[in-house]
Amino acid sequence: MDLLLQIKQRAKKLNKNIVLPETNDDRILKAADIILKEKLAQITLLGNKQEIIKFSQKMDLENIEEAIFVDPFDSKNKEKYGNL
């Protein structure tokens, strides 16, 4: 069996979460889009949801909205993250 296929099948089975803080990098968003499309893992994107979606739409990425979005500057999370 193809090694890449084995890795993808294992990733799907494990269903891990990948947190990506570099959401202004088009390479990161392209990779996240592929991972979401192929359902290889859950993706958490750090940053403003509306800005990330707007940026991804300019790049014609179709799966980014399936990600989990966490804005570390959101007032309800600010104190929580500040105490880590």
Short mmCIF file of C-alpha atoms in Angstrom, two decimals:
data_model
loop_
_atom_site.label_atom_id
_atom_site.label_comp_id
_atom_site.label_asym_id
_atom_site.label_seq_id
_atom_site.Cartn_x
_atom_site.Cartn_y
_atom_site.Cartn_z
CA MET A 1 0.00 0.00 0.00
CA ASP A 2 1.15 3.53 -0.77
CA LEU A 3 2.87 5.14 2.24
CA LEU A 4 1.03 8.45 1.86
CA LEU A 5 -2.30 6.62 1.72
CA GLN A 6 -1.40 4.75 4.93
CA ILE A 7 -0.55 8.02 6.68
CA LYS A 8 -3.82 9.61 5.55
CA GLN A 9 -5.86 6.62 6.71
CA ARG A 10 -4.18 6.67 10.10
CA ALA A 11 -4.74 10.43 10.44
CA LYS A 12 -8.45 10.00 9.68
CA LYS A 13 -8.73 7.25 12.27
CA LEU A 14 -6.96 9.29 14.98
CA ASN A 15 -9.02 12.44 14.25
CA LYS A 16 -6.54 14.76 15.98
CA ASN A 17 -6.84 18.53 16.31
CA ILE A 18 -4.20 20.78 14.74
CA VAL A 19 -3.93 24.35 16.03
CA LEU A 20 -2.59 26.83 13.49
CA PRO A 21 -1.67 30.33 14.70
CA GLU A 22 -0.23 31.61 11.38
CA THR A 23 -3.58 32.37 9.76
CA ASN A 24 -2.28 35.25 7.66
CA ASP A 25 0.01 32.90 5.71
CA ASP A 26 -1.61 31.63 2.51
CA ARG A 27 0.41 28.38 2.64
CA ILE A 28 -0.99 27.58 6.08
CA LEU A 29 -4.57 28.24 4.96
CA LYS A 30 -4.09 26.13 1.82
CA ALA A 31 -2.79 23.25 3.93
CA ALA A 32 -5.67 23.65 6.39
CA ASP A 33 -8.14 23.62 3.49
CA ILE A 34 -6.71 20.34 2.17
CA ILE A 35 -6.74 18.74 5.62
CA LEU A 36 -10.37 19.78 6.13
CA LYS A 37 -11.40 18.67 2.64
CA GLU A 38 -9.85 15.23 3.11
CA LYS A 39 -11.07 15.06 6.74
CA LEU A 40 -7.59 14.15 7.97
CA ALA A 41 -7.89 16.14 11.21
CA GLN A 42 -9.81 18.87 12.93
CA ILE A 43 -8.31 22.33 12.44
CA THR A 44 -8.31 25.18 14.94
CA LEU A 45 -7.35 28.55 13.49
CA LEU A 46 -6.20 31.33 15.82
CA GLY A 47 -7.38 34.79 14.84
CA ASN A 48 -10.40 36.81 13.85
CA LYS A 49 -12.90 34.50 12.14
CA GLN A 50 -14.25 37.11 9.72
CA GLU A 51 -10.76 38.19 8.62
CA ILE A 52 -9.61 34.60 8.11
CA ILE A 53 -12.70 33.70 6.09
CA LYS A 54 -12.38 36.85 3.98
CA PHE A 55 -8.71 36.05 3.27
CA SER A 56 -9.54 32.41 2.44
CA GLN A 57 -12.34 33.44 0.05
CA LYS A 58 -9.88 35.58 -1.92
CA MET A 59 -7.82 32.41 -2.31
CA ASP A 60 -10.88 30.36 -3.38
CA LEU A 61 -10.56 27.99 -0.42
CA GLU A 62 -13.83 26.17 0.12
CA ASN A 63 -13.40 24.30 3.40
CA ILE A 64 -11.95 26.83 5.87
CA GLU A 65 -15.35 27.57 7.42
CA GLU A 66 -15.35 23.98 8.75
CA ALA A 67 -12.47 24.89 11.08
CA ILE A 68 -12.80 25.88 14.71
CA PHE A 69 -11.97 29.56 15.19
CA VAL A 70 -10.44 30.94 18.38
CA ASP A 71 -9.74 34.64 18.65
CA PRO A 72 -7.21 35.11 21.49
CA PHE A 73 -8.11 38.81 21.63
CA ASP A 74 -11.80 38.12 22.18
CA SER A 75 -12.76 39.71 25.49
CA LYS A 76 -14.26 36.51 26.92
CA ASN A 77 -11.01 34.62 26.33
CA LYS A 78 -8.46 37.34 27.09
CA GLU A 79 -8.27 36.75 30.84
CA LYS A 80 -8.28 32.97 30.43
CA TYR A 81 -5.30 33.02 28.04
CA GLY A 82 -3.49 35.64 30.10
CA ASN A 83 -3.43 33.27 33.06
CA LEU A 84 -1.82 30.37 31.18
#
